Amino acid sequence: MTHVFDEATAVEQVSPGVFRAHTHPAYNNMVGPFGGITAATVVTALQHHPQAQGDPLSMTLNYAAPIAEGAWEIAVTVLRTNRTNQHFTFLISQNDGPVASGTAVFGTRRDTWSDTEYDFPSVGAPEDYAEQEFPEFIAWPRNYEKRFVEGGLNDITGPQPSSTTTLWLRDRPGRDLDYPALASIADAFFPRVFLRRGTYLPAGTISLTTYFHATAAELAEQGDDYLLGTASAARFGHGHFDQYGQVWGRAGTLLATTHQLVYYKDPQG
Amino acid sequence: MTHVFDEATAVEQVSPGVFRAHTHPAYNNMVGPFGGITAATVVTALQHHPQAQGDPLSMTLNYAAPIAEGAWEIAVTVLRTNRTNQHFTFLISQNDGPVASGTAVFGTRRDTWSDTEYDFPSVGAPEDYAEQEFPEFIAWPRNYEKRFVEGGLNDITGPQPSSTTTLWLRDRPGRDLDYPALASIADAFFPRVFLRRGTYLPAGTISLTTYFHATAAELAEQGDDYLLGTASAARFGHGHFDQYGQVWGRAGTLLATTHQLVYYKDPQG
């Protein structure tokens, strides 16, 4: 049986470097698909490119317009292949109009001196925190088991002093972690402005950048276990905020860091 | 008299959407130009695009190969213009070969609820810290007055426990801050691995993303005063590390946040 994530991120090469994908109702957001599933589909397409070498190191995806229900295309260009890394650009279109664009770098990982300098957040075990669900009208979070340590959905009852969310999460049903899944999870934090304003607001990612620190061996070690995500915003203003986030493996490995710029509309001004 | 930064970032439109720029010896790095001056030149070109609307909100620039001394071209595509933002893609080439690529979003800033959640770093006045210079063989830092609060060049004498650098800096000679200058300063932190390994190593930015939080009025308020920059790395490993940074105005305004992925070569393995 195919996992719903694999159904949603499936791509088919329809001409050299051009891949067709389809929106999947299970990953719908309020308007259009969840940005994380689009990012995951892009990673899948890049990995399927016949010239792809190495594993994802970084990806930036700019969301220019909502993707409508149905088929969409991603056109991948291999810009340059160096000895240890490979640069891609890509354009996402639907009905011949551009809806998103971005760049990515794949690379080979050499053994070097290494250290994770940031600390693993001080949290209890996943089982110490109750599961929480998003409101019924948002589909995509149902594909993740979410156990909030702080800044959960139950706190969206009034303005909060902190935009930080920290949670344990994993695919539901379980699925072994890979780069597309990590790309999706890096965008699985709800908009930080919900916490600060204490209410749901129109908000959407404009630009998402994720750095994949995980090696293939670290992904394999993680398997389908819980991941720890944490995210916060530095500045809100003039209709935009940034979000900086980290995704850690259960064993304390920093698998990804991510940064995004988000649009919001605040009816109270 | 033209400021050296304006000389180095000058662009000329040579055909619709295609701009020519030139490397400038004052902004040379160890190999090729300083990445910040390339980013600044891209912002300048985008601002000169006849269809550009609004101010820079975000930019991602992927460095695929060193730019050689001389002329280079940036081809800008306006991907989509929405009501409140505008999406660009761009390709940098030299002698008909691609050397860099990226995306950017410009936007209009509406009045909304606003808050800067991160704290301004706890530091003394710029004058409390002595100026420091980079080694003679690196040109570009001479264009910045640098007063390190922590993690300065004088600490590159042996492995340090922290990758954090915090410094006051400003253009030398003085120049009023604008978006190109902010783009350059967001990349003005030397590679974090120098501190952790306690020595200079081959290292270079692969992908740079900067979010411009500053409004035009905030840039004007800043003028040519000192900026406070702070940056650190979360994880080093397998030849790559990330850097997260912030650029603050003298008055405590968070002007930009930035994230980059950096390649490094560690001879000790």
Coordinates of C-alpha atoms in Angstrom, one line a residue:
Chain A
M1 CA 0.0 0.0 0.0
T2 CA 1.4 3.4 -1.0
H3 CA 1.8 5.9 1.8
V4 CA -0.3 9.0 1.3
F5 CA 2.9 11.1 1.4
D6 CA 4.3 9.1 -1.6
E7 CA 1.0 9.5 -3.4
A8 CA 1.1 13.3 -2.9
T9 CA 4.7 13.7 -3.9
A10 CA 4.7 11.4 -6.9
V11 CA 6.2 12.9 -10.1
E12 CA 6.4 11.7 -13.7
Q13 CA 9.0 13.0 -16.2
V14 CA 7.0 14.2 -19.1
S15 CA 9.8 15.7 -21.2
P16 CA 13.5 16.1 -20.4
G17 CA 13.8 17.8 -17.1
V18 CA 10.1 18.5 -16.8
F19 CA 8.1 16.6 -14.2
R20 CA 4.3 16.5 -13.7
A21 CA 2.9 16.4 -10.2
H22 CA -0.7 16.5 -8.8
T23 CA -2.2 18.2 -5.8
H24 CA -3.5 15.7 -3.2
P25 CA -6.6 16.6 -1.1
A26 CA -4.9 15.0 2.0
Y27 CA -2.4 17.9 2.0
N28 CA -4.7 20.8 1.3
N29 CA -4.1 24.0 3.3
M30 CA -6.6 26.8 3.7
V31 CA -5.8 28.1 0.2
G32 CA -4.0 25.7 -2.1
P33 CA -1.7 22.9 -1.1
F34 CA 0.4 22.9 2.1
G35 CA 3.7 24.5 1.2
G36 CA 5.7 21.7 2.7
I37 CA 4.2 19.1 0.3
T38 CA 5.1 21.3 -2.6
A39 CA 8.7 21.6 -1.3
A40 CA 8.7 17.8 -0.8
T41 CA 7.5 17.2 -4.4
V42 CA 10.3 19.5 -5.7
V43 CA 12.9 17.5 -3.8
T44 CA 11.4 14.3 -5.3
A45 CA 11.6 15.8 -8.8
L46 CA 15.2 16.9 -8.4
Q47 CA 16.1 13.4 -7.1
H48 CA 14.5 11.9 -10.1
H49 CA 16.4 14.1 -12.6
P50 CA 18.6 11.8 -14.7
Q51 CA 21.6 14.1 -14.1
A52 CA 21.2 14.5 -10.3
Q53 CA 24.3 13.8 -8.3
G54 CA 24.6 13.6 -4.5
D55 CA 22.0 14.5 -1.9
P56 CA 20.1 17.7 -1.2
L57 CA 22.1 20.3 0.7
S58 CA 19.8 23.4 0.3
M59 CA 16.6 24.4 -1.3
T60 CA 14.8 27.7 -1.7
L61 CA 11.2 27.8 -2.9
N62 CA 9.3 31.0 -3.6
Y63 CA 5.6 30.7 -3.6
A64 CA 4.2 33.3 -6.1
A65 CA 0.6 32.1 -6.4
P66 CA -1.6 29.4 -4.9
I67 CA -1.5 26.1 -6.8
A68 CA -5.0 25.2 -8.0
E69 CA -6.3 21.7 -7.6
G70 CA -5.0 19.3 -10.2
A71 CA -1.8 18.8 -12.2
W72 CA 1.2 21.1 -12.1
E73 CA 4.6 21.0 -13.8
I74 CA 8.1 21.6 -12.5
A75 CA 10.8 22.4 -15.1
V76 CA 14.3 21.6 -13.7
T77 CA 17.5 23.1 -15.1
V78 CA 20.9 21.7 -14.0
L79 CA 22.7 25.0 -13.9
R80 CA 26.2 23.7 -13.1
T81 CA 27.7 20.5 -11.9
N82 CA 30.9 21.0 -9.8
R83 CA 33.2 18.4 -8.3
T84 CA 31.4 18.3 -5.0
N85 CA 28.1 20.0 -5.6
Q86 CA 25.4 20.6 -8.2
H87 CA 23.3 23.7 -8.8
F88 CA 19.7 23.5 -9.9
T89 CA 17.1 26.1 -10.8
F90 CA 13.4 25.2 -11.2
L91 CA 10.1 26.8 -12.3
I92 CA 6.7 25.6 -11.3
S93 CA 3.8 26.3 -13.6
Q94 CA 0.2 25.5 -13.9
N95 CA -1.8 26.0 -17.1
D96 CA 1.3 27.7 -18.6
G97 CA 1.4 30.3 -15.9
P98 CA 4.3 30.5 -13.3
V99 CA 3.2 29.8 -9.7
A100 CA 6.5 29.2 -8.0
S101 CA 10.3 29.2 -8.6
G102 CA 13.4 28.3 -6.8
T103 CA 16.9 27.0 -6.6
A104 CA 18.6 24.0 -5.0
V105 CA 22.0 22.6 -4.4
F106 CA 22.9 18.9 -4.1
G107 CA 26.2 17.8 -2.9
T108 CA 28.4 15.0 -1.8
R109 CA 29.3 14.9 1.9
R110 CA 33.0 14.4 2.7
D111 CA 34.3 13.4 6.1
T112 CA 35.5 16.5 7.9
W113 CA 35.7 17.8 11.4
S114 CA 32.2 18.1 12.7
D115 CA 30.2 19.6 15.6
T116 CA 26.7 20.5 16.3
E117 CA 27.0 23.8 18.2
Y118 CA 23.3 24.5 19.0
D119 CA 21.8 22.6 21.9
F120 CA 19.1 20.1 21.6
P121 CA 16.0 21.8 23.2
S122 CA 15.4 20.8 26.8
V123 CA 12.2 18.7 26.5
G124 CA 10.6 15.6 27.8
A125 CA 9.9 12.4 25.9
P126 CA 7.2 12.6 23.1
E127 CA 4.8 10.5 25.2
D128 CA 4.9 13.2 27.9
Y129 CA 2.9 15.5 25.7
A130 CA -0.7 15.0 24.5
E131 CA -1.5 14.9 20.9
Q132 CA -3.2 18.0 19.5
E133 CA -5.2 18.5 16.3
F134 CA -5.6 21.5 14.0
P135 CA -9.1 22.7 13.2
E136 CA -11.1 20.4 10.9
F137 CA -11.0 22.8 7.9
I138 CA -7.2 22.3 7.5
A139 CA -6.4 18.9 6.0
W140 CA -2.6 18.5 5.9
P141 CA -1.8 18.4 9.6
R142 CA -3.8 15.2 9.9
N143 CA -0.8 13.5 8.2
Y144 CA 1.3 14.3 11.2
E145 CA 1.1 13.2 14.8
K146 CA 1.8 16.4 16.8
R147 CA 2.8 16.6 20.4
F148 CA 3.4 20.2 21.4
V149 CA 6.0 21.0 24.1
E150 CA 5.3 24.7 23.9
G151 CA 3.4 27.1 21.7
G152 CA 0.8 24.7 20.6
L153 CA -2.6 25.2 19.0
N154 CA -4.3 25.2 22.4
D155 CA -2.4 28.4 23.1
I156 CA -4.2 30.3 20.3
T157 CA -6.7 31.6 22.7
G158 CA -5.3 35.1 23.1
P159 CA -2.0 37.0 22.3
Q160 CA 1.1 35.1 23.5
P161 CA 4.4 36.8 24.5
S162 CA 6.4 34.3 22.5
S163 CA 6.2 33.0 18.9
T164 CA 8.2 29.8 19.7
T165 CA 6.6 26.5 19.0
T166 CA 8.5 23.3 20.0
L167 CA 6.9 20.0 19.1
W168 CA 7.5 16.3 18.6
L169 CA 6.0 15.2 15.4
R170 CA 6.1 12.3 12.9
D171 CA 4.3 11.1 9.8
R172 CA 0.9 9.5 10.4
P173 CA 0.9 6.6 9.5
G174 CA 4.6 6.1 10.2
R175 CA 7.0 6.4 7.3
D176 CA 10.8 6.2 7.2
L177 CA 12.4 9.7 6.9
D178 CA 13.9 10.8 3.6
Y179 CA 14.8 14.1 2.1
P180 CA 11.4 14.9 0.7
A181 CA 9.8 14.2 4.1
L182 CA 12.4 16.4 5.8
A183 CA 11.6 19.2 3.4
S184 CA 7.9 18.9 4.2
I185 CA 8.5 18.8 8.0
A186 CA 10.7 21.9 7.8
D187 CA 7.5 23.8 6.8
A188 CA 5.2 22.0 9.3
F189 CA 5.0 24.9 11.8
F190 CA 1.8 26.9 11.6
P191 CA 2.3 30.6 11.1
R192 CA 4.0 32.2 14.1
V193 CA 1.7 35.2 14.0
F194 CA -1.2 32.9 15.1
L195 CA 0.5 32.7 18.5
R196 CA 1.4 36.3 18.9
R197 CA -2.0 37.6 17.8
G198 CA -3.8 34.7 19.5
T199 CA -6.0 34.0 16.6
Y200 CA -6.0 32.5 13.1
L201 CA -5.2 35.0 10.4
P202 CA -4.7 34.9 6.6
A203 CA -1.0 34.1 6.3
G204 CA 1.2 32.3 3.8
T205 CA 4.8 31.5 3.1
I206 CA 6.4 33.7 0.4
S207 CA 9.9 32.2 0.5
L208 CA 11.2 29.0 2.1
T209 CA 14.8 28.0 2.5
T210 CA 15.9 24.7 4.0
Y211 CA 19.4 23.4 4.6
F212 CA 19.6 19.6 4.8
H213 CA 22.3 18.7 7.4
A214 CA 21.3 15.1 7.6
T215 CA 23.4 12.5 5.9
A216 CA 21.6 9.4 4.3
A217 CA 22.9 7.4 7.2
E218 CA 21.4 9.8 9.7
L219 CA 18.0 9.6 7.9
A220 CA 18.2 5.8 8.1
E221 CA 19.1 6.0 11.8
Q222 CA 16.0 8.2 12.4
G223 CA 13.6 5.8 10.6
D224 CA 10.0 6.5 11.5
D225 CA 10.7 7.8 15.0
Y226 CA 9.6 11.2 16.3
L227 CA 11.3 14.4 15.2
L228 CA 11.7 17.5 17.3
G229 CA 10.9 20.8 15.6
T230 CA 11.3 24.2 17.0
A231 CA 10.6 27.6 15.3
S232 CA 10.3 31.2 16.2
A233 CA 10.1 34.6 14.5
A234 CA 12.5 37.5 15.0
R235 CA 10.4 40.4 13.6
F236 CA 6.8 41.0 12.7
G237 CA 5.9 44.1 10.8
H238 CA 4.4 45.7 7.7
G239 CA 2.6 42.5 6.7
H240 CA 5.6 40.1 6.9
F241 CA 7.5 38.1 9.4
D242 CA 10.5 35.7 9.3
Q243 CA 10.6 32.3 10.8
Y244 CA 13.8 30.4 11.9
G245 CA 13.4 26.8 12.6
Q246 CA 15.3 23.6 13.4
V247 CA 14.4 19.9 12.9
W248 CA 16.1 17.4 15.2
G249 CA 16.1 13.7 15.1
R250 CA 15.1 11.7 18.2
A251 CA 18.7 10.8 18.9
G252 CA 19.7 14.5 19.0
T253 CA 21.0 14.9 15.5
L254 CA 20.3 18.3 13.9
L255 CA 18.8 17.2 10.6
A256 CA 17.8 20.5 9.1
T257 CA 17.7 24.3 9.7
T258 CA 15.2 26.4 7.9
H259 CA 14.2 30.1 7.4
Q260 CA 11.1 31.5 5.8
L261 CA 9.4 34.8 5.1
V262 CA 5.7 34.8 5.6
Y263 CA 3.0 37.2 4.6
Y264 CA 0.2 38.0 7.0
K265 CA -2.9 40.1 7.1
D266 CA -3.9 41.5 10.4
P267 CA -7.5 42.8 10.4
Q268 CA -6.9 44.8 13.5
G269 CA -4.1 46.7 11.8
Chain B
M1 CA 33.0 61.7 -5.8
T2 CA 31.5 58.3 -6.2
H3 CA 31.7 56.0 -3.2
V4 CA 33.6 52.8 -3.9
F5 CA 30.5 50.7 -3.0
D6 CA 28.6 52.5 -5.7
E7 CA 31.4 52.0 -8.2
A8 CA 31.5 48.3 -7.4
T9 CA 27.7 47.8 -7.6
A10 CA 27.1 49.9 -10.7
V11 CA 24.9 48.2 -13.4
E12 CA 24.0 49.1 -16.9
Q13 CA 21.0 47.6 -18.7
V14 CA 22.4 46.2 -22.0
S15 CA 19.2 44.6 -23.2
P16 CA 15.7 44.3 -21.7
G17 CA 16.1 42.8 -18.2
V18 CA 19.8 42.1 -18.7
F19 CA 22.3 44.1 -16.7
R20 CA 26.1 44.3 -17.0
A21 CA 28.3 44.7 -13.9
H22 CA 32.0 44.6 -13.3
T23 CA 34.1 43.1 -10.5
H24 CA 35.9 45.7 -8.5
P25 CA 39.4 45.1 -7.0
A26 CA 38.4 46.8 -3.7
Y27 CA 35.9 44.0 -3.0
N28 CA 38.0 41.0 -3.9
N29 CA 37.9 38.0 -1.6
M30 CA 40.4 35.2 -1.5
V31 CA 39.0 33.7 -4.7
G32 CA 36.7 35.9 -6.8
P33 CA 34.7 38.8 -5.5
F34 CA 33.2 39.0 -1.9
G35 CA 29.8 37.4 -2.0
G36 CA 28.2 40.3 -0.4
I37 CA 29.2 42.7 -3.2
T38 CA 27.7 40.3 -5.7
A39 CA 24.4 40.2 -3.7
A40 CA 24.4 44.0 -3.5
T41 CA 24.9 44.3 -7.2
V42 CA 22.0 41.9 -7.8
V43 CA 19.8 44.1 -5.6
T44 CA 20.9 47.1 -7.5
A45 CA 20.0 45.4 -10.8
L46 CA 16.6 44.3 -9.5
Q47 CA 15.9 47.9 -8.4
H48 CA 16.8 49.2 -11.8
H49 CA 14.5 46.8 -13.6
P50 CA 11.9 48.9 -15.4
Q51 CA 9.1 46.8 -14.0
A52 CA 10.3 46.7 -10.4
Q53 CA 7.6 47.5 -7.8
G54 CA 8.2 48.0 -4.1
D55 CA 11.3 47.3 -2.1
P56 CA 13.3 44.1 -1.5
L57 CA 11.7 41.6 0.9
S58 CA 13.9 38.6 0.3
M59 CA 16.7 37.4 -1.9
T60 CA 18.4 34.1 -2.3
L61 CA 21.7 33.9 -4.2
N62 CA 23.4 30.6 -5.0
Y63 CA 27.1 30.8 -5.9
A64 CA 27.9 28.1 -8.4
A65 CA 31.4 29.2 -9.5
P66 CA 33.8 32.0 -8.7
I67 CA 33.2 35.1 -10.8
A68 CA 36.5 36.0 -12.7
E69 CA 37.8 39.5 -12.9
G70 CA 36.0 41.6 -15.4
A71 CA 32.4 42.0 -16.7
W72 CA 29.5 39.8 -15.8
E73 CA 25.8 39.8 -16.7
I74 CA 22.7 39.4 -14.7
A75 CA 19.5 38.4 -16.6
V76 CA 16.4 39.2 -14.6
T77 CA 13.0 37.7 -15.2
V78 CA 9.9 39.2 -13.6
L79 CA 8.1 35.9 -12.8
R80 CA 4.9 37.3 -11.4
T81 CA 3.6 40.6 -10.1
N82 CA 0.9 40.3 -7.4
R83 CA -1.0 43.1 -5.7
T84 CA 1.4 43.4 -2.8
N85 CA 4.5 41.5 -4.0
Q86 CA 6.6 40.7 -7.0
H87 CA 8.6 37.6 -7.7
F88 CA 11.9 37.6 -9.7
T89 CA 14.3 35.0 -10.9
F90 CA 17.8 35.8 -12.1
L91 CA 20.8 34.2 -13.7
I92 CA 24.3 35.4 -13.5
S93 CA 26.7 34.5 -16.3
Q94 CA 30.1 35.3 -17.4
N95 CA 31.5 34.5 -20.9
D96 CA 28.2 32.8 -21.6
G97 CA 28.6 30.3 -18.7
P98 CA 26.4 30.3 -15.6
V99 CA 28.1 31.3 -12.4
A100 CA 25.2 32.0 -10.0
S101 CA 21.4 32.1 -9.8
G102 CA 18.7 33.1 -7.5
T103 CA 15.3 34.4 -6.7
A104 CA 14.0 37.5 -5.0
V105 CA 10.7 39.0 -3.8
F106 CA 9.9 42.7 -3.7
G107 CA 6.9 44.0 -1.9
T108 CA 5.0 46.9 -0.5
R109 CA 4.9 47.3 3.2
R110 CA 1.4 47.9 4.7
D111 CA 0.9 49.1 8.2
T112 CA 0.0 46.2 10.5
W113 CA 0.5 45.1 14.0
S114 CA 4.3 44.8 14.5
D115 CA 6.8 43.6 17.1
T116 CA 10.4 42.7 17.2
E117 CA 10.6 39.6 19.4
Y118 CA 14.3 38.8 19.4
D119 CA 16.3 41.0 21.8
F120 CA 19.0 43.4 20.7
P121 CA 22.3 41.9 21.8
S122 CA 23.6 43.1 25.1
V123 CA 26.7 45.1 24.0
G124 CA 28.5 48.4 24.7
A125 CA 28.8 51.4 22.4
P126 CA 30.8 51.0 19.2
E127 CA 33.5 53.2 20.6
D128 CA 34.0 50.7 23.5
Y129 CA 35.6 48.2 21.1
A130 CA 38.8 48.6 19.1
E131 CA 38.9 48.4 15.4
Q132 CA 40.3 45.2 13.9
E133 CA 41.5 44.5 10.4
F134 CA 41.5 41.3 8.3
P135 CA 44.8 40.0 6.9
E136 CA 46.3 42.1 4.1
F137 CA 45.5 39.5 1.4
I138 CA 41.8 39.9 1.7
A139 CA 40.7 43.2 0.2
W140 CA 36.9 43.6 0.8
P141 CA 36.9 44.0 4.6
R142 CA 38.9 47.2 4.3
N143 CA 35.7 48.8 3.1
Y144 CA 34.1 48.3 6.5
E145 CA 35.1 49.7 9.9
K146 CA 34.8 46.6 12.2
R147 CA 34.6 46.7 16.0
F148 CA 34.2 43.2 17.3
V149 CA 32.3 42.6 20.5
E150 CA 32.9 38.9 20.5
G151 CA 34.3 36.3 18.1
G152 CA 36.7 38.7 16.4
L153 CA 39.6 38.0 14.1
N154 CA 42.0 38.3 17.1
D155 CA 40.4 35.1 18.4
I156 CA 41.5 33.0 15.4
T157 CA 44.5 31.8 17.3
G158 CA 43.2 28.4 18.3
P159 CA 39.9 26.5 18.3
Q160 CA 37.1 28.5 20.0
P161 CA 34.1 26.9 21.7
S162 CA 31.6 29.3 20.1
S163 CA 31.1 30.3 16.4
T164 CA 29.3 33.5 17.4
T165 CA 30.6 36.8 16.1
T166 CA 29.0 40.0 17.2
L167 CA 30.4 43.3 15.8
W168 CA 29.6 46.9 15.2
L169 CA 30.4 47.8 11.6
R170 CA 29.8 50.5 9.0
D171 CA 30.9 51.4 5.5
R172 CA 34.3 53.1 5.3
P173 CA 34.2 55.8 4.2
G174 CA 30.7 56.5 5.5
R175 CA 27.7 55.9 3.3
D176 CA 23.9 56.1 4.0
L177 CA 22.4 52.7 4.3
D178 CA 20.3 51.4 1.4
Y179 CA 19.1 47.9 0.4
P180 CA 22.2 47.0 -1.6
A181 CA 24.4 48.0 1.3
L182 CA 22.3 45.9 3.7
A183 CA 22.5 42.9 1.3
S184 CA 26.3 43.2 1.4
I185 CA 26.5 43.6 5.2
A186 CA 24.4 40.5 5.7
D187 CA 27.3 38.6 4.2
A188 CA 30.0 40.5 6.0
F189 CA 30.7 37.8 8.6
F190 CA 33.8 35.8 8.0
P191 CA 33.3 32.0 7.8
R192 CA 32.2 30.7 11.2
V193 CA 34.5 27.7 10.8
F194 CA 37.5 30.0 11.2
L195 CA 36.6 30.5 14.9
R196 CA 35.8 26.9 15.6
R197 CA 39.0 25.5 14.0
G198 CA 41.0 28.5 15.1
T199 CA 42.6 29.0 11.7
Y200 CA 41.9 30.3 8.2
L201 CA 40.6 27.5 5.9
P202 CA 39.3 27.3 2.4
A203 CA 35.5 28.2 2.7
G204 CA 32.9 29.8 0.5
T205 CA 29.2 30.5 0.6
I206 CA 27.1 28.2 -1.5
S207 CA 23.7 29.7 -0.9
L208 CA 22.8 33.0 0.8
T209 CA 19.3 34.1 1.8
T210 CA 18.5 37.5 3.3
Y211 CA 15.2 38.9 4.5
F212 CA 15.0 42.6 4.4
H213 CA 12.9 43.7 7.4
A214 CA 13.9 47.4 7.1
T215 CA 11.5 49.9 5.7
A216 CA 12.8 52.8 3.6
A217 CA 12.1 55.1 6.6
E218 CA 14.2 52.8 8.9
L219 CA 17.1 52.9 6.4
A220 CA 16.9 56.7 6.3
E221 CA 16.8 56.8 10.1
Q222 CA 20.0 54.6 10.2
G223 CA 21.9 56.8 7.8
D224 CA 25.6 56.1 8.0
D225 CA 25.7 55.1 11.6
Y226 CA 27.1 51.8 13.0
L227 CA 25.2 48.6 12.5
L228 CA 25.3 45.7 14.8
G229 CA 25.8 42.3 13.2
T230 CA 25.7 38.9 14.9
A231 CA 26.0 35.4 13.4
S232 CA 26.5 31.8 14.5
A233 CA 26.4 28.3 13.1
A234 CA 24.2 25.5 14.2
R235 CA 26.0 22.5 12.7
F236 CA 29.3 21.8 11.0
G237 CA 29.8 18.6 9.3
H238 CA 30.7 16.8 6.1
G239 CA 32.2 19.8 4.5
H240 CA 29.3 22.2 5.1
F241 CA 27.9 24.5 7.8
D242 CA 25.0 26.9 8.1
Q243 CA 25.1 30.4 9.4
Y244 CA 22.2 32.3 10.9
G245 CA 22.7 36.1 11.3
Q246 CA 21.0 39.3 12.2
V247 CA 21.7 42.9 11.3
W248 CA 20.5 45.6 13.7
G249 CA 20.4 49.4 13.3
R250 CA 22.1 51.6 15.9
A251 CA 18.7 52.5 17.3
G252 CA 17.8 48.8 17.9
T253 CA 15.8 48.1 14.7
L254 CA 16.2 44.6 13.3
L255 CA 17.0 45.5 9.7
A256 CA 17.7 42.1 8.3
T257 CA 17.9 38.4 9.1
T258 CA 20.0 36.1 7.0
H259 CA 20.8 32.4 6.6
Q260 CA 23.6 30.9 4.5
L261 CA 25.1 27.5 3.7
V262 CA 28.9 27.4 3.5
Y263 CA 31.3 24.9 2.1
Y264 CA 34.6 24.3 3.9
K265 CA 37.7 22.2 3.5
D266 CA 39.3 21.0 6.7
P267 CA 42.8 19.8 6.0
Q268 CA 42.9 18.0 9.4
G269 CA 39.8 16.0 8.4

